PDB file of C-alpha atoms in Angstrom:
ATOM      1  CA  MET A   1     104.971 165.300 137.142  1.00 60.00           C
ATOM      2  CA  ILE A   2     108.107 167.096 135.580  1.00 61.00           C
ATOM      3  CA  ASP A   3     107.582 165.470 132.470  1.00 66.00           C
ATOM      4  CA  ARG A   4     104.081 167.191 131.742  1.00 62.00           C
ATOM      5  CA  ILE A   5     106.484 170.417 131.407  1.00 64.00           C
ATOM      6  CA  VAL A   6     109.750 168.667 129.727  1.00 64.00           C
ATOM      7  CA  GLY A   7     108.617 165.705 128.605  1.00 62.00           C
ATOM      8  CA  GLY A   8     108.502 162.253 129.737  1.00 59.00           C
ATOM      9  CA  LEU A   9     111.904 159.838 130.556  1.00 54.00           C
ATOM     10  CA  ARG A  10     111.223 157.824 127.127  1.00 51.00           C
ATOM     11  CA  PRO A  11     114.582 156.680 125.302  1.00 50.00           C
ATOM     12  CA  PRO A  12     115.670 156.942 121.938  1.00 47.00           C
ATOM     13  CA  ALA A  13     114.040 154.983 119.208  1.00 47.00           C
ATOM     14  CA  ALA A  14     116.023 152.436 117.164  1.00 45.00           C
ATOM     15  CA  GLY A  15     118.193 154.331 114.736  1.00 46.00           C
ATOM     16  CA  SER A  16     117.708 157.240 116.554  1.00 44.00           C
ATOM     17  CA  THR A  17     120.184 159.899 118.409  1.00 42.00           C
ATOM     18  CA  ALA A  18     117.319 161.317 120.515  1.00 42.00           C
ATOM     19  CA  GLY A  19     114.485 160.092 122.203  1.00 42.00           C
ATOM     20  CA  ASN A  20     111.812 162.643 122.935  1.00 41.00           C
ATOM     21  CA  GLY A  21     114.494 165.691 122.880  1.00 40.00           C
ATOM     22  CA  HIS A  22     114.551 165.821 126.683  1.00 45.00           C
ATOM     23  CA  LEU A  23     116.749 162.965 127.883  1.00 48.00           C
ATOM     24  CA  ALA A  24     120.147 162.231 126.968  1.00 48.00           C
ATOM     25  CA  ALA A  25     120.537 158.994 124.838  1.00 46.00           C
ATOM     26  CA  ASP A  26     123.449 157.936 127.019  1.00 47.00           C
ATOM     27  CA  ALA A  27     121.848 158.841 130.319  1.00 73.00           C
ATOM     28  CA  GLY A  28     121.268 154.916 130.488  1.00 83.00           C
ATOM     29  CA  LEU A  29     118.513 155.243 133.258  1.00 91.00           C
ATOM     30  CA  ILE A  30     115.875 152.393 133.698  1.00 89.00           C
ATOM     31  CA  VAL A  31     112.099 153.861 133.268  1.00 89.00           C
ATOM     32  CA  ASP A  32     110.026 150.700 132.963  1.00 85.00           C
ATOM     33  CA  ALA A  33     110.146 148.163 135.605  1.00 82.00           C
ATOM     34  CA  SER A  34     109.396 145.238 132.972  1.00 81.00           C
ATOM     35  CA  GLU A  35     112.675 145.764 131.674  1.00 78.00           C
ATOM     36  CA  MET A  36     114.011 144.206 135.160  1.00 77.00           C
ATOM     37  CA  THR A  37     112.529 141.383 134.986  1.00 74.00           C
ATOM     38  CA  ALA A  38     115.247 138.932 133.962  1.00 70.00           C
ATOM     39  CA  ARG A  39     117.873 140.341 136.752  1.00 76.00           C
ATOM     40  CA  ARG A  40     115.129 141.306 139.491  1.00 80.00           C
ATOM     41  CA  THR A  41     115.874 140.009 142.891  1.00 84.00           C
ATOM     42  CA  THR A  42     113.830 139.037 146.011  1.00 89.00           C
ATOM     43  CA  PRO A  43     112.833 142.039 148.463  1.00 90.00           C
ATOM     44  CA  TRP A  44     115.316 140.594 151.169  1.00 92.00           C
ATOM     45  CA  LEU A  45     118.079 140.096 148.664  1.00 92.00           C
ATOM     46  CA  ALA A  46     117.871 143.963 147.834  1.00 92.00           C
ATOM     47  CA  VAL A  47     117.606 144.865 151.670  1.00 93.00           C
ATOM     48  CA  GLN A  48     120.883 142.930 152.155  1.00 93.00           C
ATOM     49  CA  THR A  49     122.687 144.209 148.866  1.00 93.00           C
ATOM     50  CA  ALA A  50     121.443 147.792 149.789  1.00 93.00           C
ATOM     51  CA  ARG A  51     123.104 147.449 153.487  1.00 92.00           C
ATOM     52  CA  ASN A  52     126.518 146.094 152.006  1.00 93.00           C
ATOM     53  CA  ILE A  53     128.940 147.956 154.009  1.00 93.00           C
ATOM     54  CA  THR A  54     131.487 148.111 150.572  1.00 94.00           C
ATOM     55  CA  ARG A  55     128.901 150.009 148.475  1.00 94.00           C
ATOM     56  CA  PRO A  56     129.731 153.498 147.310  1.00 94.00           C
ATOM     57  CA  HIS A  57     129.031 155.928 149.817  1.00 95.00           C
ATOM     58  CA  ALA A  58     128.355 160.068 149.773  1.00 95.00           C
ATOM     59  CA  LEU A  59     131.574 161.071 149.958  1.00 95.00           C
ATOM     60  CA  GLU A  60     133.568 158.748 147.467  1.00 95.00           C
ATOM     61  CA  VAL A  61     130.294 159.307 144.773  1.00 96.00           C
ATOM     62  CA  ILE A  62     131.028 163.087 145.444  1.00 96.00           C
ATOM     63  CA  ALA A  63     134.892 162.448 144.954  1.00 95.00           C
ATOM     64  CA  GLY A  64     134.591 160.557 141.692  1.00 94.00           C
ATOM     65  CA  ALA A  65     131.119 162.409 140.327  1.00 95.00           C
ATOM     66  CA  PHE A  66     131.935 166.348 141.193  1.00 96.00           C
ATOM     67  CA  GLU A  67     134.698 168.594 140.887  1.00 95.00           C
ATOM     68  CA  ARG A  68     136.203 171.308 143.051  1.00 95.00           C
ATOM     69  CA  PHE A  69     134.326 169.968 146.038  1.00 96.00           C
ATOM     70  CA  GLN A  70     134.566 172.456 149.033  1.00 96.00           C
ATOM     71  CA  GLU A  71     132.717 170.812 152.278  1.00 95.00           C
ATOM     72  CA  LEU A  72     130.990 172.984 154.803  1.00 96.00           C
ATOM     73  CA  HIS A  73     130.626 172.047 158.411  1.00 95.00           C
ATOM     74  CA  GLY A  74     128.450 172.763 161.198  1.00 92.00           C
ATOM     75  CA  ASP A  75     124.864 174.006 161.591  1.00 92.00           C
ATOM     76  CA  ARG A  76     125.956 177.304 163.263  1.00 91.00           C
ATOM     77  CA  SER A  77     124.358 176.671 166.238  1.00 90.00           C
ATOM     78  CA  PHE A  78     125.644 172.890 168.114  1.00 92.00           C
ATOM     79  CA  ARG A  79     128.290 171.213 166.061  1.00 92.00           C
ATOM     80  CA  ASP A  80     129.352 169.435 162.840  1.00 94.00           C
ATOM     81  CA  ASP A  81     127.318 166.283 162.423  1.00 95.00           C
ATOM     82  CA  PRO A  82     129.607 163.795 160.419  1.00 95.00           C
ATOM     83  CA  ALA A  83     126.929 162.198 159.433  1.00 95.00           C
ATOM     84  CA  ILE A  84     125.810 164.408 157.037  1.00 96.00           C
ATOM     85  CA  VAL A  85     128.381 165.945 154.600  1.00 96.00           C
ATOM     86  CA  GLY A  86     127.720 168.439 151.812  1.00 96.00           C
ATOM     87  CA  GLY A  87     129.123 171.713 150.203  1.00 97.00           C
ATOM     88  CA  ILE A  88     129.637 173.534 146.706  1.00 97.00           C
ATOM     89  CA  ALA A  89     131.010 171.809 143.991  1.00 97.00           C
ATOM     90  CA  GLU A  90     130.962 171.516 139.979  1.00 97.00           C
ATOM     91  CA  LEU A  91     129.103 168.902 138.047  1.00 96.00           C
ATOM     92  CA  GLU A  92     130.608 169.190 134.333  1.00 93.00           C
ATOM     93  CA  GLY A  93     131.273 172.660 134.850  1.00 93.00           C
ATOM     94  CA  ARG A  94     127.658 173.501 136.317  1.00 95.00           C
ATOM     95  CA  PRO A  95     128.139 174.941 139.879  1.00 97.00           C
ATOM     96  CA  VAL A  96     125.757 172.905 142.518  1.00 97.00           C
ATOM     97  CA  VAL A  97     125.429 172.310 146.227  1.00 97.00           C
ATOM     98  CA  VAL A  98     125.455 168.542 147.209  1.00 98.00           C
ATOM     99  CA  VAL A  99     124.103 167.447 150.456  1.00 97.00           C
ATOM    100  CA  GLY A 100     124.528 163.789 151.164  1.00 96.00           C
ATOM    101  CA  GLN A 101     124.362 161.221 154.426  1.00 96.00           C
ATOM    102  CA  GLN A 102     127.414 159.687 154.948  1.00 95.00           C
ATOM    103  CA  LYS A 103     127.923 156.276 156.224  1.00 94.00           C
ATOM    104  CA  GLY A 104     131.185 154.319 156.934  1.00 91.00           C
ATOM    105  CA  ALA A 105     133.586 151.690 154.941  1.00 90.00           C
ATOM    106  CA  SER A 106     134.773 150.253 158.161  1.00 92.00           C
ATOM    107  CA  THR A 107     133.482 149.677 162.289  1.00 92.00           C
ATOM    108  CA  GLU A 108     135.540 152.569 162.914  1.00 93.00           C
ATOM    109  CA  GLU A 109     134.402 154.747 160.259  1.00 93.00           C
ATOM    110  CA  ASN A 110     130.900 153.599 160.792  1.00 93.00           C
ATOM    111  CA  ILE A 111     131.364 154.388 164.479  1.00 94.00           C
ATOM    112  CA  GLN A 112     132.651 157.968 163.699  1.00 93.00           C
ATOM    113  CA  ARG A 113     129.883 158.640 161.194  1.00 94.00           C
ATOM    114  CA  ASN A 114     127.094 157.022 163.310  1.00 93.00           C
ATOM    115  CA  PHE A 115     126.108 154.207 161.055  1.00 93.00           C
ATOM    116  CA  GLY A 116     124.579 157.501 158.984  1.00 93.00           C
ATOM    117  CA  MET A 117     122.264 158.063 161.258  1.00 94.00           C
ATOM    118  CA  PRO A 118     121.907 161.721 161.612  1.00 95.00           C
ATOM    119  CA  HIS A 119     121.464 163.807 164.694  1.00 96.00           C
ATOM    120  CA  PRO A 120     119.552 167.121 164.741  1.00 96.00           C
ATOM    121  CA  GLU A 121     122.299 169.048 164.203  1.00 96.00           C
ATOM    122  CA  GLY A 122     123.009 167.303 160.622  1.00 96.00           C
ATOM    123  CA  TYR A 123     119.477 168.055 159.627  1.00 96.00           C
ATOM    124  CA  ARG A 124     119.884 171.650 160.453  1.00 96.00           C
ATOM    125  CA  LYS A 125     123.291 171.841 158.728  1.00 97.00           C
ATOM    126  CA  ALA A 126     121.573 170.122 155.502  1.00 97.00           C
ATOM    127  CA  ILE A 127     119.415 173.028 155.776  1.00 97.00           C
ATOM    128  CA  ARG A 128     121.678 175.737 156.184  1.00 97.00           C
ATOM    129  CA  LEU A 129     122.877 174.582 152.460  1.00 97.00           C
ATOM    130  CA  TYR A 130     120.042 174.319 151.097  1.00 97.00           C
ATOM    131  CA  ARG A 131     119.526 177.922 151.875  1.00 97.00           C
ATOM    132  CA  VAL A 132     123.053 178.190 150.265  1.00 96.00           C
ATOM    133  CA  ALA A 133     121.702 176.429 146.798  1.00 97.00           C
ATOM    134  CA  GLU A 134     118.611 179.142 146.992  1.00 96.00           C
ATOM    135  CA  LYS A 135     120.576 181.933 148.109  1.00 96.00           C
ATOM    136  CA  PHE A 136     122.874 181.932 144.904  1.00 96.00           C
ATOM    137  CA  HIS A 137     120.680 179.980 142.337  1.00 95.00           C
ATOM    138  CA  LEU A 138     122.388 176.852 142.344  1.00 97.00           C
ATOM    139  CA  PRO A 139     121.026 173.243 142.222  1.00 97.00           C
ATOM    140  CA  LEU A 140     120.811 171.116 144.558  1.00 97.00           C
ATOM    141  CA  VAL A 141     121.710 167.335 144.713  1.00 97.00           C
ATOM    142  CA  THR A 142     121.143 165.195 147.464  1.00 97.00           C
ATOM    143  CA  LEU A 143     122.467 161.564 148.157  1.00 97.00           C
ATOM    144  CA  VAL A 144     120.233 159.450 150.539  1.00 96.00           C
ATOM    145  CA  ASP A 145     121.777 156.282 152.329  1.00 95.00           C
ATOM    146  CA  THR A 146     120.862 156.254 155.889  1.00 94.00           C
ATOM    147  CA  PRO A 147     118.374 153.616 158.169  1.00 92.00           C
ATOM    148  CA  GLY A 148     117.068 156.795 159.417  1.00 91.00           C
ATOM    149  CA  ALA A 149     117.542 159.300 162.048  1.00 93.00           C
ATOM    150  CA  TYR A 150     119.222 158.731 164.996  1.00 92.00           C
ATOM    151  CA  PRO A 151     116.503 157.725 167.551  1.00 91.00           C
ATOM    152  CA  GLY A 152     118.592 158.100 171.020  1.00 91.00           C
ATOM    153  CA  PRO A 153     117.725 160.416 174.088  1.00 93.00           C
ATOM    154  CA  GLU A 154     120.181 162.926 172.436  1.00 92.00           C
ATOM    155  CA  GLY A 155     118.430 163.360 169.552  1.00 92.00           C
ATOM    156  CA  GLU A 156     115.221 163.650 170.867  1.00 92.00           C
ATOM    157  CA  GLU A 157     116.525 166.523 173.474  1.00 92.00           C
ATOM    158  CA  ARG A 158     117.888 168.394 170.802  1.00 93.00           C
ATOM    159  CA  GLY A 159     114.862 168.057 168.218  1.00 92.00           C
ATOM    160  CA  GLN A 160     115.134 165.185 166.136  1.00 93.00           C
ATOM    161  CA  ALA A 161     111.223 165.765 164.888  1.00 94.00           C
ATOM    162  CA  GLU A 162     111.480 168.871 164.850  1.00 95.00           C
ATOM    163  CA  SER A 163     114.591 169.384 162.506  1.00 96.00           C
ATOM    164  CA  ILE A 164     113.426 166.824 160.100  1.00 96.00           C
ATOM    165  CA  ALA A 165     110.116 168.609 159.483  1.00 96.00           C
ATOM    166  CA  SER A 166     111.960 171.712 158.972  1.00 96.00           C
ATOM    167  CA  ALA A 167     114.050 169.968 156.424  1.00 96.00           C
ATOM    168  CA  ILE A 168     111.235 168.657 154.423  1.00 95.00           C
ATOM    169  CA  ARG A 169     109.462 171.989 154.477  1.00 95.00           C
ATOM    170  CA  ALA A 170     112.481 173.633 153.379  1.00 96.00           C
ATOM    171  CA  LEU A 171     112.758 171.584 150.591  1.00 96.00           C
ATOM    172  CA  THR A 172     109.109 171.466 149.338  1.00 94.00           C
ATOM    173  CA  THR A 173     109.530 175.612 148.815  1.00 94.00           C
ATOM    174  CA  LEU A 174     112.828 175.662 147.893  1.00 96.00           C
ATOM    175  CA  ALA A 175     113.377 177.976 144.637  1.00 95.00           C
ATOM    176  CA  THR A 176     115.912 175.894 142.798  1.00 96.00           C
ATOM    177  CA  PRO A 177     116.068 172.603 140.984  1.00 96.00           C
ATOM    178  CA  ILE A 178     116.282 169.669 143.197  1.00 97.00           C
ATOM    179  CA  VAL A 179     117.901 166.007 142.146  1.00 97.00           C
ATOM    180  CA  VAL A 180     117.672 162.980 144.660  1.00 97.00           C
ATOM    181  CA  VAL A 181     119.665 160.070 144.435  1.00 97.00           C
ATOM    182  CA  VAL A 182     119.380 156.949 146.813  1.00 96.00           C
ATOM    183  CA  LEU A 183     122.268 155.356 147.088  1.00 95.00           C
ATOM    184  CA  GLY A 184     121.600 152.369 149.559  1.00 92.00           C
ATOM    185  CA  GLU A 185     119.548 152.239 152.231  1.00 92.00           C
ATOM    186  CA  GLY A 186     116.611 154.877 152.472  1.00 92.00           C
ATOM    187  CA  GLY A 187     114.749 154.887 155.396  1.00 88.00           C
ATOM    188  CA  SER A 188     111.963 156.482 157.165  1.00 87.00           C
ATOM    189  CA  GLY A 189     111.676 160.208 157.773  1.00 90.00           C
ATOM    190  CA  GLY A 190     115.602 160.589 158.194  1.00 91.00           C
ATOM    191  CA  ALA A 191     115.959 159.728 154.470  1.00 94.00           C
ATOM    192  CA  LEU A 192     112.537 161.850 153.387  1.00 93.00           C
ATOM    193  CA  ALA A 193     114.662 164.814 154.794  1.00 95.00           C
ATOM    194  CA  LEU A 194     116.993 165.176 151.738  1.00 96.00           C
ATOM    195  CA  GLY A 195     114.524 163.327 149.872  1.00 94.00           C
ATOM    196  CA  VAL A 196     111.785 165.868 148.763  1.00 94.00           C
ATOM    197  CA  GLY A 197     113.120 166.772 144.991  1.00 95.00           C
ATOM    198  CA  ASP A 198     111.889 167.607 141.493  1.00 95.00           C
ATOM    199  CA  ILE A 199     113.608 164.368 140.112  1.00 95.00           C
ATOM    200  CA  VAL A 200     114.069 161.334 142.402  1.00 95.00           C
ATOM    201  CA  LEU A 201     115.934 158.783 141.280  1.00 96.00           C
ATOM    202  CA  ALA A 202     117.874 155.437 142.864  1.00 95.00           C
ATOM    203  CA  LEU A 203     119.961 152.601 142.270  1.00 95.00           C
ATOM    204  CA  GLU A 204     118.989 149.593 140.830  1.00 92.00           C
ATOM    205  CA  ASN A 205     119.607 147.631 144.093  1.00 92.00           C
ATOM    206  CA  SER A 206     118.540 150.404 146.673  1.00 94.00           C
ATOM    207  CA  ILE A 207     115.354 150.405 148.988  1.00 94.00           C
ATOM    208  CA  TYR A 208     113.210 153.099 150.301  1.00 93.00           C
ATOM    209  CA  SER A 209     110.665 152.458 153.069  1.00 93.00           C
ATOM    210  CA  VAL A 210     109.124 154.258 155.830  1.00 91.00           C
ATOM    211  CA  ILE A 211     110.481 151.732 158.425  1.00 90.00           C
ATOM    212  CA  SER A 212     112.705 148.861 158.509  1.00 90.00           C
ATOM    213  CA  PRO A 213     112.102 145.456 157.441  1.00 91.00           C
ATOM    214  CA  GLU A 214     112.713 144.504 160.977  1.00 90.00           C
ATOM    215  CA  GLY A 215     111.016 147.344 162.622  1.00 89.00           C
ATOM    216  CA  ALA A 216     107.790 146.430 160.575  1.00 91.00           C
ATOM    217  CA  ALA A 217     108.023 142.639 161.640  1.00 93.00           C
ATOM    218  CA  ALA A 218     108.146 143.655 165.345  1.00 91.00           C
ATOM    219  CA  ILE A 219     105.266 145.600 165.071  1.00 92.00           C
ATOM    220  CA  LEU A 220     103.150 143.582 162.237  1.00 90.00           C
ATOM    221  CA  PHE A 221     104.199 140.273 162.860  1.00 91.00           C
ATOM    222  CA  ARG A 222     105.573 140.620 166.394  1.00 89.00           C
ATOM    223  CA  SER A 223     108.919 139.317 165.746  1.00 88.00           C
ATOM    224  CA  ALA A 224     111.767 140.616 163.835  1.00 83.00           C
ATOM    225  CA  THR A 225     112.687 137.433 162.539  1.00 88.00           C
ATOM    226  CA  GLU A 226     109.920 137.758 160.314  1.00 92.00           C
ATOM    227  CA  ALA A 227     111.878 140.862 158.623  1.00 92.00           C
ATOM    228  CA  GLU A 228     111.977 138.976 155.302  1.00 92.00           C
ATOM    229  CA  ARG A 229     108.371 138.393 155.108  1.00 92.00           C
ATOM    230  CA  ALA A 230     107.838 141.969 156.093  1.00 92.00           C
ATOM    231  CA  ALA A 231     110.140 142.910 153.088  1.00 92.00           C
ATOM    232  CA  GLN A 232     108.079 141.212 150.733  1.00 91.00           C
ATOM    233  CA  ALA A 233     104.862 143.021 152.022  1.00 91.00           C
ATOM    234  CA  MET A 234     106.476 146.606 151.895  1.00 91.00           C
ATOM    235  CA  ARG A 235     107.673 146.595 148.321  1.00 91.00           C
ATOM    236  CA  LEU A 236     110.761 148.590 149.207  1.00 92.00           C
ATOM    237  CA  ALA A 237     113.198 147.288 146.455  1.00 92.00           C
ATOM    238  CA  ALA A 238     114.006 149.733 143.552  1.00 91.00           C
ATOM    239  CA  PRO A 239     111.832 148.109 140.588  1.00 91.00           C
ATOM    240  CA  ASP A 240     108.876 148.352 143.092  1.00 91.00           C
ATOM    241  CA  LEU A 241     109.669 151.980 143.959  1.00 92.00           C
ATOM    242  CA  LEU A 242     109.350 152.598 139.920  1.00 92.00           C
ATOM    243  CA  GLU A 243     106.259 150.789 139.751  1.00 90.00           C
ATOM    244  CA  LEU A 244     104.734 152.892 142.484  1.00 89.00           C
ATOM    245  CA  GLY A 245     105.973 156.075 141.200  1.00 90.00           C
ATOM    246  CA  VAL A 246     108.182 156.883 144.384  1.00 92.00           C
ATOM    247  CA  VAL A 247     111.104 157.041 142.024  1.00 93.00           C
ATOM    248  CA  ASP A 248     111.322 158.444 138.300  1.00 93.00           C
ATOM    249  CA  ALA A 249     113.795 156.470 137.166  1.00 94.00           C
ATOM    250  CA  LEU A 250     116.593 153.879 138.250  1.00 94.00           C
ATOM    251  CA  ILE A 251     120.534 153.912 137.643  1.00 94.00           C
ATOM    252  CA  PRO A 252     121.834 150.638 136.644  1.00 92.00           C
ATOM    253  CA  GLU A 253     124.367 149.021 138.843  1.00 91.00           C
ATOM    254  CA  PRO A 254     127.391 147.040 137.492  1.00 91.00           C
ATOM    255  CA  ALA A 255     126.816 142.690 137.754  1.00 87.00           C
ATOM    256  CA  GLY A 256     126.920 141.737 141.025  1.00 86.00           C
ATOM    257  CA  GLY A 257     125.757 145.388 142.574  1.00 88.00           C
ATOM    258  CA  ALA A 258     127.563 148.825 142.955  1.00 92.00           C
ATOM    259  CA  HIS A 259     130.038 146.901 145.233  1.00 93.00           C
ATOM    260  CA  THR A 260     131.936 145.377 142.622  1.00 92.00           C
ATOM    261  CA  ASP A 261     133.018 148.447 140.713  1.00 93.00           C
ATOM    262  CA  HIS A 262     132.794 151.465 142.461  1.00 94.00           C
ATOM    263  CA  ASP A 263     134.246 154.082 139.485  1.00 94.00           C
ATOM    264  CA  ALA A 264     131.475 152.576 137.026  1.00 94.00           C
ATOM    265  CA  THR A 265     128.666 153.277 139.248  1.00 95.00           C
ATOM    266  CA  THR A 266     129.764 156.974 139.827  1.00 95.00           C
ATOM    267  CA  ARG A 267     130.431 157.056 136.170  1.00 94.00           C
ATOM    268  CA  ALA A 268     126.508 156.048 135.842  1.00 94.00           C
ATOM    269  CA  ILE A 269     125.313 158.658 138.782  1.00 96.00           C
ATOM    270  CA  LYS A 270     127.245 161.445 137.173  1.00 95.00           C
ATOM    271  CA  THR A 271     125.806 160.662 134.123  1.00 94.00           C
ATOM    272  CA  ALA A 272     122.234 160.792 134.919  1.00 95.00           C
ATOM    273  CA  LEU A 273     122.648 164.080 137.043  1.00 96.00           C
ATOM    274  CA  VAL A 274     124.096 165.885 134.350  1.00 95.00           C
ATOM    275  CA  ALA A 275     120.892 164.615 132.138  1.00 94.00           C
ATOM    276  CA  GLN A 276     118.264 165.249 135.038  1.00 95.00           C
ATOM    277  CA  LEU A 277     119.991 169.059 135.755  1.00 95.00           C
ATOM    278  CA  ASP A 278     119.738 169.884 131.758  1.00 94.00           C
ATOM    279  CA  ARG A 279     116.105 168.822 131.706  1.00 93.00           C
ATOM    280  CA  LEU A 280     115.353 170.652 134.916  1.00 94.00           C
ATOM    281  CA  ALA A 281     117.254 174.095 133.794  1.00 93.00           C
ATOM    282  CA  ARG A 282     114.952 175.017 131.406  1.00 91.00           C
ATOM    283  CA  VAL A 283     111.695 174.778 133.714  1.00 93.00           C
ATOM    284  CA  PRO A 284     110.536 177.828 135.648  1.00 94.00           C
ATOM    285  CA  VAL A 285     110.970 177.803 139.450  1.00 94.00           C
ATOM    286  CA  ALA A 286     107.049 178.503 139.795  1.00 94.00           C
ATOM    287  CA  ASP A 287     106.472 175.374 137.553  1.00 94.00           C
ATOM    288  CA  LEU A 288     109.176 173.388 139.750  1.00 94.00           C
ATOM    289  CA  LEU A 289     107.621 174.282 143.071  1.00 94.00           C
ATOM    290  CA  SER A 290     104.022 173.636 141.975  1.00 94.00           C
ATOM    291  CA  THR A 291     104.885 170.014 140.424  1.00 93.00           C
ATOM    292  CA  ARG A 292     107.298 168.843 143.449  1.00 93.00           C
ATOM    293  CA  TYR A 293     104.415 169.684 145.351  1.00 91.00           C
ATOM    294  CA  GLU A 294     101.856 167.504 143.220  1.00 90.00           C
ATOM    295  CA  ARG A 295     104.317 164.839 143.143  1.00 89.00           C
ATOM    296  CA  PHE A 296     104.425 164.012 146.681  1.00 87.00           C
ATOM    297  CA  ARG A 297     100.902 164.918 147.262  1.00 86.00           C
ATOM    298  CA  ALA A 298      99.957 162.185 145.297  1.00 85.00           C
ATOM    299  CA  PHE A 299     101.479 159.534 147.209  1.00 84.00           C
ATOM    300  CA  GLY A 300      99.114 156.800 148.104  1.00 77.00           C
ATOM    301  CA  THR A 301      96.028 157.859 146.629  1.00 69.00           C
ATOM    302  CA  ILE A 302      93.803 155.182 145.869  1.00 70.00           C
ATOM    303  CA  LEU A 303      91.082 155.269 142.751  1.00 72.00           C
ATOM    304  CA  GLU A 304      88.199 152.927 144.164  1.00 73.00           C
ATOM    305  CA  PRO A 305      86.191 151.326 141.140  1.00 74.00           C
ATOM    306  CA  PRO A 306      82.829 153.003 140.181  1.00 74.00           C
ATOM    307  CA  SER A 307      79.598 151.714 142.229  1.00 72.00           C
ATOM    308  CA  GLU A 308      76.245 151.642 141.541  1.00 72.00           C
ATOM    309  CA  ALA A 309      74.517 154.884 143.367  1.00 70.00           C
ATOM    310  CA  PRO A 310      72.902 153.852 146.980  1.00 70.00           C
ATOM    311  CA  ALA A 311      69.409 153.819 146.542  1.00 71.00           C
ATOM    312  CA  PRO A 312      67.599 156.667 148.200  1.00 74.00           C
ATOM    313  CA  ARG A 313      67.156 156.373 151.937  1.00 73.00           C
ATOM    314  CA  ARG A 314      63.317 155.996 153.153  1.00 68.00           C
ATOM    315  CA  PRO A 315      61.886 158.507 155.995  1.00 67.00           C
ATOM    316  CA  TRP A 316      62.374 156.873 159.344  1.00 57.00           C
ATOM    317  CA  TRP A 317      58.560 156.566 159.837  1.00 57.00           C
ATOM    318  CA  ALA A 318      58.045 154.442 156.208  1.00 60.00           C
ATOM    319  CA  ARG A 319      60.766 152.073 156.983  1.00 59.00           C
ATOM    320  CA  GLY A 320      59.421 148.610 157.739  1.00 61.00           C
ATOM    321  CA  SER A 321      61.128 148.177 161.248  1.00 61.00           C
ATOM    322  CA  VAL A 322      59.416 150.945 162.403  1.00 54.00           C
ATOM    323  CA  ARG A 323      55.972 150.447 160.649  1.00 57.00           C
ATOM    324  CA  ASP A 324      55.850 146.669 162.416  1.00 64.00           C
ATOM    325  CA  LEU A 325      56.770 148.204 165.826  1.00 59.00           C
ATOM    326  CA  PHE A 326      53.712 150.364 165.512  1.00 58.00           C
ATOM    327  CA  LEU A 327      51.317 147.757 164.333  1.00 61.00           C
ATOM    328  CA  ARG A 328      52.260 145.525 166.907  1.00 62.00           C
ATOM    329  CA  MET A 329      51.741 148.395 169.500  1.00 64.00           C
ATOM    330  CA  ARG A 330      48.453 149.118 168.481  1.00 61.00           C
ATOM    331  CA  ILE A 331      47.453 144.905 168.657  1.00 53.00           C
TER     332      ILE A 331
END
């Protein structure tokens, strides 16, 4: 949607230093899924790669791509949720607000971070940071990496659904540029609470879906062991997301995946963020809000092929079955 205003994400032609004047030549983004034909993996392998515990997580990306990061804590109501991290930082000298979902790199850290599954207070902390970005006219960067919001009774008692809905509503009306990056696993509304943006990027081996493959398999096939089959049907891998328009571009990963070279992955993310924030900086806020709304409203649109106009309906008394009934009654 935003391409209508600032131009499409097209790479430069051979021998040229600029594509369409709106995308940095060295941004290195994948904007056409056909470019990935040779290295495209199966959806189930993409799920396993996205869940790899050694992939770079939010705090590592923030430390490598941003400068002068000052973390902010708490939702000003209940407590600080370690599954959501965020604060104010600089990106190539540009002040920004960054918010991310944090998984752990070990079992102990995953327990501390609740395996990247935020509680309601985590989403309320995120909303507080969204408002900070809007108040001080700072671009917002969100990093998505969660299997979903915490589904336990504590989350429901404290208003999990309401907090997610409020976060989505806050993002849809936030009067500042928003760039989203899916780092690994983007699951359900817990991911969408950080996933509403003007530009949505994803790492090459990330996934993004309304439900986990195991959950979908349990519902559709009555067995979680059919998760691989469900993943194939769900089209949750990054190339599928690009084809469907759920994400705008993919960030290439090093050979073997992001977990093989954290520094190279972080540099690629930084380059992509700088290029996209430069694009969005030229767009009026009113246009950002309208195109952001249109972008997400367009999801799931089905275009049916044209068909012949139906024959006009005959009056009930002229229909054959009714006429035959009256003729039999007369006899």
